[in-house]
Tab-separated table of C-alpha atoms and ligand atoms in Angstrom:
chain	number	residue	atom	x	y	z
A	1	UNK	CA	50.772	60.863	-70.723
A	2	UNK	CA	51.730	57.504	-71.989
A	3	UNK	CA	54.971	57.741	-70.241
A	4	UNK	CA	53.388	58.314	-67.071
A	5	UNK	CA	51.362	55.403	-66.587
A	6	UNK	CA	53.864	53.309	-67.419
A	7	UNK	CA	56.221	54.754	-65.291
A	8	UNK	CA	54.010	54.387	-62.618
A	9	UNK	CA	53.022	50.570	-62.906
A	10	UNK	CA	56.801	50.089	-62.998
A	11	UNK	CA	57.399	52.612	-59.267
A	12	UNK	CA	55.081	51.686	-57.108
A	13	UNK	CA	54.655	53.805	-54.255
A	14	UNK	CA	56.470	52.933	-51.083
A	15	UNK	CA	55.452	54.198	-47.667
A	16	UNK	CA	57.684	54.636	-44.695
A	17	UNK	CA	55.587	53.782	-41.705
A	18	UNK	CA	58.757	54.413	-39.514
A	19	UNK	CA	62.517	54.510	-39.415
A	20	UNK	CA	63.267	50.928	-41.036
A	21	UNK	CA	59.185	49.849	-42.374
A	22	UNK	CA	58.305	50.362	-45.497
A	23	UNK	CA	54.755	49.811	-46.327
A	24	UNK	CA	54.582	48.362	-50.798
A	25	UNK	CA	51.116	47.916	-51.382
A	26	UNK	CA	50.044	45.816	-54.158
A	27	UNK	CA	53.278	44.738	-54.834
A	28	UNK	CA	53.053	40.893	-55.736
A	29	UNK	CA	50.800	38.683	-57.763
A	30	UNK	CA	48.588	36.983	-55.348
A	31	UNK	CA	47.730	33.824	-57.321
A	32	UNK	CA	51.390	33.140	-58.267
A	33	UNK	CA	51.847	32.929	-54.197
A	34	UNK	CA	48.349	31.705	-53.208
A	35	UNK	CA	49.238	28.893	-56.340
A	36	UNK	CA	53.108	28.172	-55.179
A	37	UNK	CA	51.836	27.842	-51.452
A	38	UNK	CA	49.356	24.836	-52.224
A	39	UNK	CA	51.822	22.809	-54.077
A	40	UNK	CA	54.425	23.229	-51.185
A	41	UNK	CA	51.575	22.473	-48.763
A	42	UNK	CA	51.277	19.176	-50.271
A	43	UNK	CA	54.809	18.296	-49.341
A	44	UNK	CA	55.051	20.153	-45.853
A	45	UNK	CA	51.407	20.112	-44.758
A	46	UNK	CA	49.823	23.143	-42.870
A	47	UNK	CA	50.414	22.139	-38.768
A	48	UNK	CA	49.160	23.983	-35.457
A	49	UNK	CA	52.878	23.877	-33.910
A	50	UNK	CA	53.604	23.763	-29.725
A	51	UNK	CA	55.017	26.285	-27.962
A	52	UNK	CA	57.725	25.867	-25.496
A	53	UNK	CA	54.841	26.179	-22.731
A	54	UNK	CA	53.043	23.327	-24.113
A	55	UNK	CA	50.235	25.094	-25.752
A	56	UNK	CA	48.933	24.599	-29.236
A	57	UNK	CA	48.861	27.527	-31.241
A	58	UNK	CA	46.026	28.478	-33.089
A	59	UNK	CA	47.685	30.182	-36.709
A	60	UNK	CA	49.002	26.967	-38.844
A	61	UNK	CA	52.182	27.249	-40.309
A	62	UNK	CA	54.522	25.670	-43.208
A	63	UNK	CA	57.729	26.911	-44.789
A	64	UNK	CA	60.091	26.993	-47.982
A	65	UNK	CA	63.640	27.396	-47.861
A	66	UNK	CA	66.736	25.722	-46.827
A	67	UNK	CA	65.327	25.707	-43.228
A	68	UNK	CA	62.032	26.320	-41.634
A	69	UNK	CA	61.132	27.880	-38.265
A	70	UNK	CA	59.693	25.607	-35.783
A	71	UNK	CA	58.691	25.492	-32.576
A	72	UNK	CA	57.845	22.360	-29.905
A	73	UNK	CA	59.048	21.854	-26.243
A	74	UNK	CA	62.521	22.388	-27.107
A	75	UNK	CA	62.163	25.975	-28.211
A	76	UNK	CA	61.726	27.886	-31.337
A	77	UNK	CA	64.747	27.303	-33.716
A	78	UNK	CA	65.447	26.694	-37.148
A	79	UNK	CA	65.425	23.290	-38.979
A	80	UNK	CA	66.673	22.002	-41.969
A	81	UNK	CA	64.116	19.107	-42.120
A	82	UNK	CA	60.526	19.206	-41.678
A	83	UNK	CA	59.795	16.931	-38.657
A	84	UNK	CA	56.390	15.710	-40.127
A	85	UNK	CA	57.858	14.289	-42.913
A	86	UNK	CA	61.636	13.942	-42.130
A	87	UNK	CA	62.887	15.745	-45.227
A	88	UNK	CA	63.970	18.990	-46.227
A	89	UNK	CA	61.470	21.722	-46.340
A	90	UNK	CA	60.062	22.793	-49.918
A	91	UNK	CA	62.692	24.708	-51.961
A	92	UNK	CA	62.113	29.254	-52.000
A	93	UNK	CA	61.171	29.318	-56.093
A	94	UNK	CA	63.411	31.426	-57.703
A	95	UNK	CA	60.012	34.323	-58.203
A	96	UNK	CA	59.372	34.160	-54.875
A	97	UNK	CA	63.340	34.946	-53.901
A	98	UNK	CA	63.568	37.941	-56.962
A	99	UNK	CA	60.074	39.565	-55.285
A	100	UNK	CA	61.313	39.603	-51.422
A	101	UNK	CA	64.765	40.872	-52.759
A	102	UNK	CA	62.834	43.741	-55.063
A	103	UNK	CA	61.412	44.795	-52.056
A	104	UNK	CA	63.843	44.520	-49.628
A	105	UNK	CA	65.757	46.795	-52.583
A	106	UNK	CA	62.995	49.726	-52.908
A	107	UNK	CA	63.540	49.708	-49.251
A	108	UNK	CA	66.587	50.247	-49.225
A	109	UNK	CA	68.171	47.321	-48.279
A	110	UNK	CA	70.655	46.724	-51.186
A	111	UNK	CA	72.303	42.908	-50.237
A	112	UNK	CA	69.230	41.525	-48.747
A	113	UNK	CA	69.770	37.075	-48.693
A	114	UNK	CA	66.487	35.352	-47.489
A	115	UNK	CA	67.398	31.445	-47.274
A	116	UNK	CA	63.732	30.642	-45.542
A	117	UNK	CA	60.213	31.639	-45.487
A	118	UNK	CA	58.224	30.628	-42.846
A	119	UNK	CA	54.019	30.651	-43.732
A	120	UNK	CA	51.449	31.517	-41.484
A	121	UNK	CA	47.946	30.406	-42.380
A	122	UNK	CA	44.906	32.003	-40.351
A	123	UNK	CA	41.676	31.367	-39.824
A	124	UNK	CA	38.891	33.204	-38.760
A	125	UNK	CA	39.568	34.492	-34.717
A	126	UNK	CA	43.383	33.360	-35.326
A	127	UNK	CA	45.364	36.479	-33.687
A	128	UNK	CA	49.188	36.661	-33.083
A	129	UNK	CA	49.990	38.167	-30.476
A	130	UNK	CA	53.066	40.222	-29.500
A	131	UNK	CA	56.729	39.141	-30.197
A	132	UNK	CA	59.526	39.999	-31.684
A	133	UNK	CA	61.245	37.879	-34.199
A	134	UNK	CA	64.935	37.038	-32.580
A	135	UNK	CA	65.598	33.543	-33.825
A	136	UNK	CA	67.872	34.556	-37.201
A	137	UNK	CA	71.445	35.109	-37.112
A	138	UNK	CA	71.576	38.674	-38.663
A	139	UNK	CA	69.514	41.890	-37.733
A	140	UNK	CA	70.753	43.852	-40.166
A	141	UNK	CA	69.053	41.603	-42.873
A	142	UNK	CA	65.304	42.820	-43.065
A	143	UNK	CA	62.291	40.359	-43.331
A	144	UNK	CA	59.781	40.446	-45.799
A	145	UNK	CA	56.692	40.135	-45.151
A	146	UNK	CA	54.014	39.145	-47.647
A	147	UNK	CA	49.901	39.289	-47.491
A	148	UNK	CA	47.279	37.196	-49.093
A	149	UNK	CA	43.679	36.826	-49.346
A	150	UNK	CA	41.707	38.546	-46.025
A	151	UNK	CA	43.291	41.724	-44.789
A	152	UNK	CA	44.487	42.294	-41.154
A	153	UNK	CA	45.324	44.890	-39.250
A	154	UNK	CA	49.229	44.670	-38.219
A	155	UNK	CA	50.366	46.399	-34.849
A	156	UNK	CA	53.402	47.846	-35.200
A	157	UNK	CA	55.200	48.611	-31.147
A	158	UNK	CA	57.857	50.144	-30.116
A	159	UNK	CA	61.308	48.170	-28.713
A	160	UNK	CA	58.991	47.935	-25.305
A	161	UNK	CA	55.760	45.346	-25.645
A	162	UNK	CA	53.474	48.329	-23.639
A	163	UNK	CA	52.476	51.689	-25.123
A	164	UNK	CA	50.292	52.378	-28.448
A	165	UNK	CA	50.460	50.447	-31.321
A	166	UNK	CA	50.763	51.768	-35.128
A	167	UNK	CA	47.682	49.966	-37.094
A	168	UNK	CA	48.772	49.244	-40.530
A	169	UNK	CA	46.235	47.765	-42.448
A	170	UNK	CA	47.811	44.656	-44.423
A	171	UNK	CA	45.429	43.384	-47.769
A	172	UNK	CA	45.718	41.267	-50.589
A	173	UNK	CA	49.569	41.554	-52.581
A	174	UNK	CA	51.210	44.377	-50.051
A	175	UNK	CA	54.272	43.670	-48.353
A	176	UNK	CA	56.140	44.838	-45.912
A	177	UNK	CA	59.568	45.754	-45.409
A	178	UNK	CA	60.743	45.137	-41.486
A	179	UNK	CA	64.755	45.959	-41.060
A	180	UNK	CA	67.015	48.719	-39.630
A	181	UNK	CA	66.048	50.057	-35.942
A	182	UNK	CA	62.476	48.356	-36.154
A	183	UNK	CA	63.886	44.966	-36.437
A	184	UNK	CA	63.867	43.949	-33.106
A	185	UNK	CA	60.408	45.792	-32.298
A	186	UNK	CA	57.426	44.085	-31.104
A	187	UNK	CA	54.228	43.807	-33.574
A	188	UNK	CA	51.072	41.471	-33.740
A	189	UNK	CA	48.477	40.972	-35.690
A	190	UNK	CA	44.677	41.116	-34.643
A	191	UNK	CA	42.076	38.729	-34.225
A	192	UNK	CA	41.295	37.601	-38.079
A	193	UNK	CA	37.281	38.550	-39.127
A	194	UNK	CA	34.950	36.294	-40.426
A	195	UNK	CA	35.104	37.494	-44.003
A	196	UNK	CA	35.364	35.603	-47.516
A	197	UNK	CA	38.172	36.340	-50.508
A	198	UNK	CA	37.410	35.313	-53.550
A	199	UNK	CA	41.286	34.136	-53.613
A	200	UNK	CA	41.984	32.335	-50.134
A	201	UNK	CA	38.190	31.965	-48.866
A	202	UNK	CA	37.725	32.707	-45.173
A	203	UNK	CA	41.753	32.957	-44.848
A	204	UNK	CA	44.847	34.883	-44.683
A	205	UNK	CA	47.973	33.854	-45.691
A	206	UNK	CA	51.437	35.540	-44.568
A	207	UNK	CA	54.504	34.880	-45.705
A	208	UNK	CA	57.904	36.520	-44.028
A	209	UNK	CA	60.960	36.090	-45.823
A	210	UNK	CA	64.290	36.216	-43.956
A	211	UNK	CA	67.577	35.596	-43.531
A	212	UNK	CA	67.980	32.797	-41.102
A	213	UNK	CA	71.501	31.189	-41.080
B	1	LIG	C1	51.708	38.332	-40.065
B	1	LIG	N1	53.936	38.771	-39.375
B	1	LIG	O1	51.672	39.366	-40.726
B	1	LIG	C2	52.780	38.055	-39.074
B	1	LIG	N2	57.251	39.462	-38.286
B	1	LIG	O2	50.833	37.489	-40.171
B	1	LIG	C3	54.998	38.849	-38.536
B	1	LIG	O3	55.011	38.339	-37.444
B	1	LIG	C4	56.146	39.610	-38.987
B	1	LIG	O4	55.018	40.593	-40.832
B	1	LIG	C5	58.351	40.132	-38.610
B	1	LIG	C6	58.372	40.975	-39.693
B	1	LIG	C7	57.264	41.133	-40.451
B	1	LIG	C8	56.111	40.447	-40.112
B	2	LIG	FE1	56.923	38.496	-36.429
């Protein structure tokens, strides 16, 4: 008996959604995130970026790491300074690093080396809409993708934008594993409801780990 439920705080369940995503729910301690991502905030701020087009986008973003994804006129690409503030992005804590390469490991992915994590803050009506990550170096590295405070539902595509999504409903602590074939798939994320978390308020935060350089 005893044995039992300790062996299965230590295993959580993991739950392929498809041949490379696998779905860890309740894997992380939200406030150690929700906590880490307000003192790095204070150093690189929360900013709507530009797209290449010219448009603002709606979903604020920071990130941690030894570059940080940005985007402005010039294209999306990866910098090793933050632009606002002309210095290097705040440092991946060492817990943050060991938790995207536990999961990356239940996964499957055994020499998994995330050097940045960008961090998507949105707000209620935010949406993302569909993409697929190509900036990074290496596809065989997964990314990791972390969720806190309001849930969302994640659309997961196929290698072509059209057809049916997969709905995967994202909440508080899960994370998601994104590697192998499904790396290069597209996926959004829908239209965030007006809702209120007793951690993050009326937001949700994502965090994706990767491997960038
Ligand atoms: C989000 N995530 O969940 C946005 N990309 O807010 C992503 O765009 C994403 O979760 C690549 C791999 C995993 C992801
Ligand atoms: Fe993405």
């Amino acid at each position: 008996m005893m044995q039992n439920d300790l062996f299965s705080k230590s295993e959580p369940k993991i739950e392929a959604l498809c041949d490379g995503v696998y779905l860890l729910r309740q894997f992380i301690e939200p406030e150690l995130f929700y906590n880490q991502i307000m003192k790095m905030a204070k150093i690189s701020p929360f900013r709507r970026m530009m797209t290449p087009g010219g448009k603002i986008m709606n979903i604020a973003i920071t990130n941690s790491g030894d570059v940080g994804w940005y985007s402005d006129r010039k294209g999306y690409r990866y910098l090793p300074l933050d632009p606002l503030n002309a210095k290097p992005w705040p440092p991946l804590a060492d817990f943050m690093i060991k938790a995207a390469k536990q999961a990356a490991q239940k996964a499957g992915f055994k020499n998994y080396n995330p050097d940045t994590c960008l961090i998507n803050c949105y707000q209620t009506g935010d949406r993302l809409t569909p993409h697929q990550d190509k900036n990074e170096q290496d596809f065989s590295q997964p990314i990791v993708s972390m969720s806190l405070g309001l849930s969302a539902i994640f659309q997961l595509y196929e290698e072509v934008r059209g057809g049916k999504p997969k709905n995967i409903l994202l909440d508080n602590g899960d994370v998601l594993v994104f590697g192998g074939p499904a790396r290069r798939y597209f996926h959004a994320v829908k239209k965030l409801e007006k809702d209120n978390h007793t951690l993050t308020g009326s937001k949700r935060y994502n965090l994706t780990f990767r491997k960038a350089l």
